[in-house]
Short mmCIF file of C-alpha atoms in Angstrom, two decimals:
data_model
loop_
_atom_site.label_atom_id
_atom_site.label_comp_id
_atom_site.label_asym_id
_atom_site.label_seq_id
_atom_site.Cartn_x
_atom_site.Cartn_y
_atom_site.Cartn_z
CA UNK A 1 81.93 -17.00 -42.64
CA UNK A 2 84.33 -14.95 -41.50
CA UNK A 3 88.11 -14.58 -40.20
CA UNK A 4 89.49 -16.88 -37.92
CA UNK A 5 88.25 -16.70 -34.43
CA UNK A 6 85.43 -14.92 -35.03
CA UNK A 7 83.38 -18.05 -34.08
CA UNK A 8 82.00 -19.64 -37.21
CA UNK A 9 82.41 -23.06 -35.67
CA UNK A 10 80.23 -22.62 -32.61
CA UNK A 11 77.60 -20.38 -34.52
CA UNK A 12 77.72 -22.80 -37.72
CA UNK A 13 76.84 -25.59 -35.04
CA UNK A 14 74.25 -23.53 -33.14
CA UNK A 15 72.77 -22.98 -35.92
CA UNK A 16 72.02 -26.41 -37.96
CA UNK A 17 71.37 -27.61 -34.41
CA UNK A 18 68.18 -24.89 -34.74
CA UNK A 19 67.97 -25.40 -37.91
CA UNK A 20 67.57 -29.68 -38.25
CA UNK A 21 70.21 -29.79 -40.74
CA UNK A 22 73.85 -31.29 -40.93
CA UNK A 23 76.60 -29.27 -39.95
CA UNK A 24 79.77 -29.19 -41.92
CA UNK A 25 83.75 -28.01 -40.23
CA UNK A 26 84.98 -26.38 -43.49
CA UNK A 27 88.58 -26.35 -41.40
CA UNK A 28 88.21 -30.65 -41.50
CA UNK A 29 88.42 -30.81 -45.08
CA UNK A 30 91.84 -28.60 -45.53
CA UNK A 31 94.68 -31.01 -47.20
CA UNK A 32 97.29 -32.25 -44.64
CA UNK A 33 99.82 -29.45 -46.67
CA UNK A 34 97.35 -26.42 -46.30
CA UNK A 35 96.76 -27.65 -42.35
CA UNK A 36 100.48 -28.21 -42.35
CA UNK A 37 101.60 -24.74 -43.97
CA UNK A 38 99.45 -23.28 -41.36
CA UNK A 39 101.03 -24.84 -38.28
CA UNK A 40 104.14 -23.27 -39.53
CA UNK A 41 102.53 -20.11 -39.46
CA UNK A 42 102.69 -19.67 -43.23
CA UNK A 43 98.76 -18.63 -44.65
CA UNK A 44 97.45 -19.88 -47.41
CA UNK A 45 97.37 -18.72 -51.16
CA UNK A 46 94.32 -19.04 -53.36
CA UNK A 47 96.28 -21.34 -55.20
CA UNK A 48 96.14 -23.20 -51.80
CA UNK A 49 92.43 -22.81 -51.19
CA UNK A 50 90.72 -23.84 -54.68
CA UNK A 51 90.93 -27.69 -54.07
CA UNK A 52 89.21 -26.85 -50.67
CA UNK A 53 86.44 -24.81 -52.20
CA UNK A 54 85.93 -27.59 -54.75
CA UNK A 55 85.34 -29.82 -52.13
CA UNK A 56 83.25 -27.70 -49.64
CA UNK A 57 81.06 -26.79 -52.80
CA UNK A 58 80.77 -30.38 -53.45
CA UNK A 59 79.74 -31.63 -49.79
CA UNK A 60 77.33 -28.79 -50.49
CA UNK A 61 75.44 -29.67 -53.32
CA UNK A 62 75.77 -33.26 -52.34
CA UNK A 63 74.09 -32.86 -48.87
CA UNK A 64 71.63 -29.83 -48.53
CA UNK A 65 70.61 -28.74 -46.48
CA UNK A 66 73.84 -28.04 -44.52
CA UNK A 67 75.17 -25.52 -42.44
CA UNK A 68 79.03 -25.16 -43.40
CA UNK A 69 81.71 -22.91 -40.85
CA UNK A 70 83.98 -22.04 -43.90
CA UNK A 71 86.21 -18.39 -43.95
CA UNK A 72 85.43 -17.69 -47.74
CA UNK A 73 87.49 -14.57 -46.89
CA UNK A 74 87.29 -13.61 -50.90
CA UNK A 75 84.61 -12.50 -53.29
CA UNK A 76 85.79 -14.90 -55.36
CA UNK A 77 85.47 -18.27 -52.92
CA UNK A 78 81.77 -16.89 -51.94
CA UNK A 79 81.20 -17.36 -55.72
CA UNK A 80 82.73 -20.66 -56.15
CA UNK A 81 80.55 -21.99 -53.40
CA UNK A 82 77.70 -19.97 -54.69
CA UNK A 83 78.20 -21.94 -58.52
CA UNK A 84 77.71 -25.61 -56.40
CA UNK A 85 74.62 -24.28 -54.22
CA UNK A 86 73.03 -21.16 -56.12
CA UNK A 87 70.56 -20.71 -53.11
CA UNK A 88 73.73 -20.25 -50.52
CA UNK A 89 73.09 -17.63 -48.33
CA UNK A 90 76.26 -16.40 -45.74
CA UNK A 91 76.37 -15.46 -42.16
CA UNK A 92 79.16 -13.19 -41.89
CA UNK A 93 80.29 -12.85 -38.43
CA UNK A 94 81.82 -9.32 -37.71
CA UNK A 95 84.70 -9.39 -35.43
CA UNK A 96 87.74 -6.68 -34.81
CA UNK A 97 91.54 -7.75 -34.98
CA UNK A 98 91.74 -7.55 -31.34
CA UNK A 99 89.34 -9.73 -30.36
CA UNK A 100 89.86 -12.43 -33.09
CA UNK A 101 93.55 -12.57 -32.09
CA UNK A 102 92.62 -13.10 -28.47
CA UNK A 103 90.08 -15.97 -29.48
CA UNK A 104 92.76 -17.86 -31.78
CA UNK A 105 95.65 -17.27 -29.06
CA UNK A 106 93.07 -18.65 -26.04
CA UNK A 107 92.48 -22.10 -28.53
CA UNK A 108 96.07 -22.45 -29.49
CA UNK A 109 96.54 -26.17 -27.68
CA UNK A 110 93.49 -27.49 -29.73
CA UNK A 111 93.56 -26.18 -32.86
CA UNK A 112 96.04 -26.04 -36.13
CA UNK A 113 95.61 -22.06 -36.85
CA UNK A 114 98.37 -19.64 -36.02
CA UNK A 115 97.66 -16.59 -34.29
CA UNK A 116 100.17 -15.09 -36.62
CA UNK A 117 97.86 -15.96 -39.03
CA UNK A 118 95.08 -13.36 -38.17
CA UNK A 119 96.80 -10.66 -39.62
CA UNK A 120 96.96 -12.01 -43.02
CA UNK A 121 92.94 -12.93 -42.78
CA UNK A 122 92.07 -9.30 -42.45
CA UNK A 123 94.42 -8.16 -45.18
CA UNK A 124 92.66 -11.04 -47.33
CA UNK A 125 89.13 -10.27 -46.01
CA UNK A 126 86.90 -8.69 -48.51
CA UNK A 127 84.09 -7.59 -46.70
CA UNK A 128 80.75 -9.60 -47.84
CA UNK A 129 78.77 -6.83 -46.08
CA UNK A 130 76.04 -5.38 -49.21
CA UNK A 131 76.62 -8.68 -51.14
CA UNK A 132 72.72 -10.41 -52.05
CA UNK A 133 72.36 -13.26 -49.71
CA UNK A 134 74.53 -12.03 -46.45
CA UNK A 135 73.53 -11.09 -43.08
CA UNK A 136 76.06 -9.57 -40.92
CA UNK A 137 76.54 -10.82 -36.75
CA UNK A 138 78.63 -9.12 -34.33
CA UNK A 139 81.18 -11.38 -32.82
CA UNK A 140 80.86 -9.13 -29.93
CA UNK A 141 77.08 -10.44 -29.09
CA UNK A 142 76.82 -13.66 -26.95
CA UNK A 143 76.51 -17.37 -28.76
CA UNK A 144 72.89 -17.42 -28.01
CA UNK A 145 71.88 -14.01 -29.33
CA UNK A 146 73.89 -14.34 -32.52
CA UNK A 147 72.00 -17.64 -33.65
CA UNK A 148 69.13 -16.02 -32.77
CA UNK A 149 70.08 -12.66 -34.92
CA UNK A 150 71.63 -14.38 -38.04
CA UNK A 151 67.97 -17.13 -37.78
CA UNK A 152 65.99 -13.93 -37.65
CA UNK A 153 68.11 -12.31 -40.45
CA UNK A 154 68.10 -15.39 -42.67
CA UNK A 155 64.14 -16.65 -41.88
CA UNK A 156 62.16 -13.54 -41.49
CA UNK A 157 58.78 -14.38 -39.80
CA UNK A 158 55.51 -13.42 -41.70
CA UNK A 159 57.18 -10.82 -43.30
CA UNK A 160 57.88 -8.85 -40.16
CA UNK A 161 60.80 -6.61 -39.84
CA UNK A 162 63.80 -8.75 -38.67
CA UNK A 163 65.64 -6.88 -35.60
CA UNK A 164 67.88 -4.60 -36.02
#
Protein backbone atom coordinates (compact mmCIF):
# COMPACT_ATOMS: atom_id res chain seq x y z
CA UNK A 1 0.00 0.00 0.00
CA UNK A 2 0.93 3.20 -0.42
CA UNK A 3 0.67 6.52 -2.66
CA UNK A 4 0.89 6.37 -6.18
CA UNK A 5 4.24 5.64 -7.60
CA UNK A 6 5.67 4.41 -4.80
CA UNK A 7 5.78 0.94 -6.50
CA UNK A 8 3.08 -1.26 -5.04
CA UNK A 9 2.57 -2.89 -8.41
CA UNK A 10 6.05 -4.23 -8.98
CA UNK A 11 6.59 -5.10 -5.16
CA UNK A 12 2.88 -6.59 -4.89
CA UNK A 13 4.06 -8.83 -7.93
CA UNK A 14 7.53 -9.60 -6.56
CA UNK A 15 6.14 -10.59 -3.85
CA UNK A 16 3.22 -13.33 -4.54
CA UNK A 17 5.75 -14.40 -7.17
CA UNK A 18 7.98 -15.36 -3.75
CA UNK A 19 5.30 -15.98 -2.07
CA UNK A 20 3.21 -18.86 -4.51
CA UNK A 21 0.14 -16.91 -4.28
CA UNK A 22 -2.12 -14.89 -6.79
CA UNK A 23 -1.47 -11.43 -7.30
CA UNK A 24 -4.23 -8.93 -7.49
CA UNK A 25 -3.88 -4.95 -9.53
CA UNK A 26 -6.20 -3.15 -7.04
CA UNK A 27 -5.91 -0.14 -9.91
CA UNK A 28 -7.84 -2.99 -12.51
CA UNK A 29 -10.85 -3.08 -10.55
CA UNK A 30 -11.51 0.95 -10.38
CA UNK A 31 -15.06 1.73 -12.24
CA UNK A 32 -14.61 3.21 -15.77
CA UNK A 33 -15.91 6.81 -13.85
CA UNK A 34 -13.25 6.64 -10.96
CA UNK A 35 -10.45 5.62 -13.88
CA UNK A 36 -12.15 8.28 -15.93
CA UNK A 37 -12.27 11.16 -13.18
CA UNK A 38 -8.67 10.42 -12.82
CA UNK A 39 -7.55 10.91 -16.41
CA UNK A 40 -9.03 14.28 -16.03
CA UNK A 41 -6.89 14.87 -13.26
CA UNK A 42 -9.75 15.08 -10.77
CA UNK A 43 -8.88 12.47 -7.47
CA UNK A 44 -11.15 10.55 -6.03
CA UNK A 45 -13.57 10.99 -2.97
CA UNK A 46 -14.29 8.26 -0.48
CA UNK A 47 -17.58 8.38 -1.77
CA UNK A 48 -15.68 7.32 -4.98
CA UNK A 49 -13.58 4.59 -3.42
CA UNK A 50 -16.17 2.45 -1.22
CA UNK A 51 -17.55 0.37 -4.22
CA UNK A 52 -13.78 -0.37 -4.94
CA UNK A 53 -12.99 -1.45 -1.43
CA UNK A 54 -16.10 -3.63 -1.49
CA UNK A 55 -14.81 -5.30 -4.27
CA UNK A 56 -11.04 -5.61 -3.43
CA UNK A 57 -12.28 -6.97 0.06
CA UNK A 58 -14.35 -9.37 -1.79
CA UNK A 59 -11.62 -10.76 -4.34
CA UNK A 60 -9.92 -11.05 -0.96
CA UNK A 61 -11.86 -13.22 1.01
CA UNK A 62 -12.87 -15.04 -2.09
CA UNK A 63 -9.26 -16.00 -3.16
CA UNK A 64 -6.64 -16.16 -0.26
CA UNK A 65 -4.10 -16.23 -0.31
CA UNK A 66 -3.47 -13.13 -2.48
CA UNK A 67 -1.16 -10.47 -2.68
CA UNK A 68 -3.25 -7.21 -3.61
CA UNK A 69 -1.22 -3.60 -4.87
CA UNK A 70 -4.13 -1.39 -3.48
CA UNK A 71 -3.34 2.56 -2.06
CA UNK A 72 -5.74 2.17 1.04
CA UNK A 73 -4.41 5.72 1.65
CA UNK A 74 -7.09 5.94 4.79
CA UNK A 75 -7.44 4.33 8.16
CA UNK A 76 -10.66 3.77 7.30
CA UNK A 77 -10.15 1.62 3.75
CA UNK A 78 -7.30 -0.49 5.75
CA UNK A 79 -10.30 -1.40 7.96
CA UNK A 80 -12.77 -2.15 5.36
CA UNK A 81 -10.35 -4.56 3.82
CA UNK A 82 -9.34 -5.72 7.21
CA UNK A 83 -13.49 -6.66 7.99
CA UNK A 84 -13.31 -9.13 4.51
CA UNK A 85 -9.77 -10.72 5.47
CA UNK A 86 -9.21 -10.24 9.39
CA UNK A 87 -5.65 -11.82 8.99
CA UNK A 88 -4.60 -8.88 6.30
CA UNK A 89 -1.39 -7.74 7.00
CA UNK A 90 0.01 -4.34 4.82
CA UNK A 91 3.26 -3.52 3.23
CA UNK A 92 3.44 0.07 3.31
CA UNK A 93 5.92 1.34 0.94
CA UNK A 94 7.53 4.71 2.14
CA UNK A 95 8.20 7.08 -0.57
CA UNK A 96 8.77 11.16 -0.54
CA UNK A 97 6.67 13.57 -2.86
CA UNK A 98 9.58 14.02 -5.01
CA UNK A 99 10.29 10.84 -5.95
CA UNK A 100 6.66 9.53 -6.32
CA UNK A 101 5.96 12.47 -8.68
CA UNK A 102 8.96 11.57 -10.79
CA UNK A 103 7.81 7.78 -10.92
CA UNK A 104 4.06 8.70 -12.00
CA UNK A 105 5.38 11.50 -14.54
CA UNK A 106 8.15 8.75 -16.11
CA UNK A 107 4.80 6.11 -16.62
CA UNK A 108 2.48 8.74 -17.89
CA UNK A 109 2.02 7.00 -21.65
CA UNK A 110 0.95 3.67 -19.90
CA UNK A 111 -0.96 4.36 -17.19
CA UNK A 112 -4.46 6.29 -16.25
CA UNK A 113 -3.03 8.26 -12.99
CA UNK A 114 -2.31 11.96 -13.15
CA UNK A 115 0.75 13.28 -11.86
CA UNK A 116 -1.38 16.07 -10.60
CA UNK A 117 -2.81 13.59 -8.68
CA UNK A 118 0.15 12.94 -6.23
CA UNK A 119 -0.41 15.86 -4.36
CA UNK A 120 -3.82 15.02 -3.27
CA UNK A 121 -2.49 11.26 -2.21
CA UNK A 122 -0.21 12.73 0.38
CA UNK A 123 -2.77 15.17 1.71
CA UNK A 124 -5.14 11.95 1.90
CA UNK A 125 -2.35 9.63 3.21
CA UNK A 126 -2.76 8.65 6.76
CA UNK A 127 0.28 7.14 7.67
CA UNK A 128 -0.26 3.20 8.54
CA UNK A 129 3.20 3.34 10.20
CA UNK A 130 2.43 1.86 14.27
CA UNK A 131 -0.86 0.28 12.99
CA UNK A 132 -0.88 -3.92 14.16
CA UNK A 133 -0.19 -5.79 11.04
CA UNK A 134 2.13 -3.17 8.91
CA UNK A 135 5.64 -3.27 7.95
CA UNK A 136 7.09 -0.22 6.51
CA UNK A 137 9.65 -0.39 2.96
CA UNK A 138 11.55 2.42 1.68
CA UNK A 139 10.72 3.20 -1.87
CA UNK A 140 14.19 4.40 -1.98
CA UNK A 141 15.72 0.63 -1.65
CA UNK A 142 16.04 -1.39 -4.95
CA UNK A 143 13.00 -3.93 -6.15
CA UNK A 144 14.98 -6.83 -5.01
CA UNK A 145 15.90 -5.68 -1.51
CA UNK A 146 12.42 -4.41 -0.71
CA UNK A 147 10.72 -7.94 -1.36
CA UNK A 148 13.28 -9.25 0.48
CA UNK A 149 12.76 -6.59 3.56
CA UNK A 150 8.87 -6.51 3.61
CA UNK A 151 9.24 -11.07 3.29
CA UNK A 152 11.58 -10.75 6.21
CA UNK A 153 9.28 -8.22 8.00
CA UNK A 154 6.09 -10.16 7.32
CA UNK A 155 7.67 -14.05 7.81
CA UNK A 156 10.19 -13.78 10.52
CA UNK A 157 12.46 -16.91 10.46
CA UNK A 158 12.65 -19.06 13.72
CA UNK A 159 11.94 -16.25 15.64
CA UNK A 160 15.08 -14.37 14.74
CA UNK A 161 15.24 -10.68 14.69
CA UNK A 162 14.02 -9.49 11.22
CA UNK A 163 16.61 -6.75 9.78
CA UNK A 164 16.47 -3.62 10.53
Amino acid sequence: MGVAGCGKTSVGQGLATALGWVFIEGDAHHSPASIAKMQAGQALTDEDRWGWLERLGQMLADQAPVVLSCSALKRAYRDRLRLACPALRFVFIDIDKALALQRVADRADRHFFSASLVDSQFTTLESPIGEPGVVTVPATLALSAQVERALDLLTPRNNQETRP
